[in-house]
Amino acid sequence: MILVGFSLSATVMAWGMTTKEFLMPIVWIATIVAFILTFVKKKIGLTVLIVTCFGWLLLFAEYFGHFLTFEADNIVNWGLSAAFVICPLILVILSTKRLVTNKKLKFSVIAISLLIPIIGFGSNYDKTYSRTTFAEFHRINDSTDSYLGRFRAGPADTRFFEIEMNSDEVKELALTKGTYLVGHYYVNNVKLNVRMNFS
């Protein structure tokens, strides 16, 4: 978790876009501190470790749910899930069993830790793919009825998908809120919701 966290933190510092992503390096540093504290002051160390594990679970619950719903066959992404969902779950369970003597409190902490990824999975129950994207609108000033919408994760991302559109509302938004650049309008932070139909 600590080793993968270093790579993740470096990536976030270079390419992070959301507040949630920029919290990851802080939680990673807190996790290292927690591990060191467990050798110096066990009780404080385990408490901090449980808190940081909850931090990882909260940060990755939505990603984990998205991964299970849309990309469970992608073996590479199981590494992130193992490091930041499965490992924190195991650490919360083991740390709570060693630290907490009250049975009700112990059960509550473990139950909440299991509930977080379940809620993350449930957030994708209707198979709606929802992401903030960078949008470009081409041919919007042409006299044709339709225009081209191109969506990508970020301005420099080479991966994108495009669709022919004819919505007057989207066209009006692109013209009023978008920035004109070399034959097209671009708009930052476009929330994209796509309903996926698959079994």
Coordinates of C-alpha atoms in Angstrom, one line a residue:
M1 CA 0.0 0.0 0.0
I2 CA 2.8 2.4 0.9
L3 CA 4.8 1.5 -2.3
V4 CA 1.9 1.8 -4.6
G5 CA 0.9 5.0 -2.7
F6 CA 4.1 6.7 -3.7
S7 CA 3.5 6.1 -7.4
L8 CA -0.1 7.2 -7.0
S9 CA 0.8 10.4 -5.2
A10 CA 3.4 11.3 -7.8
T11 CA 0.8 10.8 -10.6
V12 CA -1.8 12.9 -8.7
M13 CA 0.7 15.7 -8.2
A14 CA 1.4 15.7 -11.9
W15 CA -2.1 15.1 -13.3
G16 CA -4.6 15.4 -10.5
M17 CA -7.8 17.4 -11.3
T18 CA -10.2 17.0 -8.3
T19 CA -9.9 17.8 -4.6
K20 CA -10.4 14.1 -3.8
E21 CA -7.3 13.3 -5.8
F22 CA -5.2 15.9 -4.1
L23 CA -6.1 14.4 -0.7
M24 CA -4.4 11.1 -1.7
P25 CA -0.8 12.2 -1.0
I26 CA -1.8 13.5 2.4
V27 CA -3.5 10.2 3.3
W28 CA -0.4 8.4 2.0
I29 CA 1.9 10.4 4.2
A30 CA -0.4 9.8 7.2
T31 CA -0.3 6.1 6.5
I32 CA 3.5 6.1 6.7
V33 CA 3.4 8.0 9.9
A34 CA 0.8 5.5 11.3
F35 CA 3.0 2.5 10.5
I36 CA 6.0 4.2 12.2
L37 CA 3.8 5.1 15.2
T38 CA 2.7 1.4 15.7
F39 CA 6.3 0.5 16.5
V40 CA 6.8 3.5 18.9
K41 CA 3.3 3.9 20.6
K42 CA 1.2 1.0 19.5
K43 CA -2.2 2.3 20.6
I44 CA -1.8 5.7 19.0
G45 CA -0.3 4.1 15.9
L46 CA -3.1 1.6 15.4
T47 CA -5.7 4.4 16.0
V48 CA -4.1 6.6 13.3
L49 CA -3.8 3.6 11.0
I50 CA -7.5 2.9 11.3
V51 CA -8.3 6.5 10.5
T52 CA -6.0 6.5 7.4
C53 CA -7.5 3.2 6.3
F54 CA -10.9 4.9 6.5
G55 CA -9.4 7.7 4.4
W56 CA -8.3 5.3 1.7
L57 CA -11.7 3.6 1.7
L58 CA -13.6 6.9 1.4
L59 CA -11.3 8.1 -1.4
F60 CA -11.5 4.9 -3.4
A61 CA -15.1 3.7 -2.7
E62 CA -16.4 5.4 -5.9
Y63 CA -13.5 4.2 -8.0
F64 CA -13.9 0.7 -6.7
G65 CA -17.6 0.7 -7.5
H66 CA -16.9 2.0 -11.0
F67 CA -14.1 -0.6 -11.4
L68 CA -16.3 -3.5 -10.4
T69 CA -19.2 -2.3 -12.6
F70 CA -17.3 -1.4 -15.8
E71 CA -13.8 -2.8 -15.7
A72 CA -13.7 -5.9 -13.5
D73 CA -12.0 -7.9 -16.3
N74 CA -9.0 -5.4 -16.4
I75 CA -6.4 -7.3 -14.4
V76 CA -4.1 -4.2 -14.1
N77 CA -6.7 -2.3 -12.1
W78 CA -7.0 -5.1 -9.5
G79 CA -3.7 -3.8 -8.2
L80 CA -5.2 -0.5 -7.2
S81 CA -8.3 -2.2 -5.7
A82 CA -6.1 -4.6 -3.7
A83 CA -3.8 -1.8 -2.5
F84 CA -6.4 0.8 -1.6
V85 CA -9.6 -1.1 -0.8
I86 CA -8.8 -4.7 0.2
C87 CA -5.6 -3.9 2.2
P88 CA -7.3 -1.1 4.2
L89 CA -10.2 -3.4 4.9
I90 CA -7.8 -6.1 6.2
L91 CA -5.9 -3.5 8.3
V92 CA -9.0 -2.0 9.8
I93 CA -10.3 -5.5 10.8
L94 CA -6.9 -6.6 12.3
S95 CA -6.2 -3.3 14.0
T96 CA -9.7 -3.0 15.5
K97 CA -9.4 -6.6 16.9
R98 CA -6.1 -5.7 18.6
L99 CA -7.1 -2.3 19.8
V100 CA -10.8 -2.3 20.7
T101 CA -12.1 -4.4 23.6
N102 CA -15.7 -3.2 23.5
K103 CA -17.6 -5.7 21.3
K104 CA -20.2 -3.3 20.1
L105 CA -17.6 -0.7 19.1
K106 CA -15.4 -3.3 17.4
F107 CA -18.4 -4.6 15.4
S108 CA -19.4 -1.0 14.5
V109 CA -15.9 -0.1 13.2
I110 CA -15.6 -3.2 11.1
A111 CA -19.2 -2.9 9.8
I112 CA -18.6 0.7 8.7
S113 CA -15.4 -0.3 7.0
L114 CA -17.2 -3.0 5.0
L115 CA -20.2 -0.7 4.3
I116 CA -18.1 2.0 2.6
P117 CA -17.0 -0.1 -0.5
I118 CA -20.5 -1.6 -0.7
I119 CA -22.0 1.9 -1.0
G120 CA -19.3 2.8 -3.6
F121 CA -20.4 -0.3 -5.6
G122 CA -24.0 0.6 -5.1
S123 CA -23.4 4.2 -6.5
N124 CA -23.1 2.6 -9.9
Y125 CA -26.1 0.3 -9.6
D126 CA -27.9 1.9 -12.5
K127 CA -24.8 1.5 -14.7
T128 CA -24.5 5.2 -15.3
Y129 CA -21.0 6.3 -16.2
S130 CA -20.4 9.7 -14.7
R131 CA -17.2 11.7 -15.1
T132 CA -16.0 15.3 -15.4
T133 CA -14.6 15.8 -18.8
F134 CA -13.0 18.3 -21.2
A135 CA -15.4 18.9 -24.0
E136 CA -14.9 20.3 -27.5
F137 CA -17.7 21.2 -29.9
H138 CA -16.9 21.3 -33.6
R139 CA -18.9 22.7 -36.5
I140 CA -21.2 24.5 -34.1
N141 CA -21.3 27.7 -36.2
D142 CA -22.1 25.8 -39.4
S143 CA -25.5 25.9 -41.0
T144 CA -26.0 22.2 -40.5
D145 CA -28.5 20.8 -38.0
S146 CA -25.9 18.7 -36.1
Y147 CA -22.4 19.3 -34.7
L148 CA -19.7 17.2 -33.3
G149 CA -19.1 16.8 -29.5
R150 CA -15.7 15.4 -28.5
F151 CA -15.1 14.4 -24.9
R152 CA -11.8 13.6 -23.2
A153 CA -10.5 13.2 -19.6
G154 CA -8.3 16.3 -19.9
P155 CA -7.1 18.9 -22.5
A156 CA -4.0 17.0 -23.4
D157 CA -5.5 13.5 -23.3
T158 CA -5.2 11.6 -26.6
R159 CA -8.1 9.3 -25.7
F160 CA -11.5 10.6 -26.5
F161 CA -14.9 9.7 -27.9
E162 CA -17.1 11.8 -30.1
I163 CA -20.8 11.9 -31.0
E164 CA -22.9 13.8 -33.4
M165 CA -25.3 16.1 -31.5
N166 CA -28.2 18.4 -32.3
S167 CA -29.2 19.7 -28.9
D168 CA -30.0 23.5 -29.0
E169 CA -29.4 23.7 -25.2
V170 CA -25.9 22.3 -25.4
K171 CA -25.2 24.5 -28.5
E172 CA -26.3 27.6 -26.5
L173 CA -24.1 26.6 -23.5
A174 CA -21.1 26.0 -25.8
L175 CA -21.5 29.4 -27.4
T176 CA -22.0 31.3 -24.2
K177 CA -19.8 29.4 -21.7
G178 CA -17.2 27.9 -24.1
T179 CA -13.9 29.4 -25.2
Y180 CA -13.3 29.6 -29.0
L181 CA -10.1 28.1 -30.3
V182 CA -9.2 27.2 -33.9
G183 CA -12.6 26.3 -35.3
H184 CA -14.2 24.9 -32.2
Y185 CA -15.4 25.8 -28.7
Y186 CA -14.0 24.0 -25.6
V187 CA -15.6 23.8 -22.2
N188 CA -13.8 22.7 -19.0
N189 CA -15.4 20.5 -16.3
V190 CA -18.4 19.1 -18.3
K191 CA -20.2 16.5 -16.2
L192 CA -20.9 13.6 -18.5
N193 CA -23.5 11.0 -17.7
V194 CA -23.8 8.0 -20.0
R195 CA -26.3 5.2 -19.3
M196 CA -24.5 1.9 -20.1
N197 CA -26.6 -1.0 -21.4
F198 CA -24.9 -4.3 -20.9
S199 CA -25.5 -7.6 -19.0

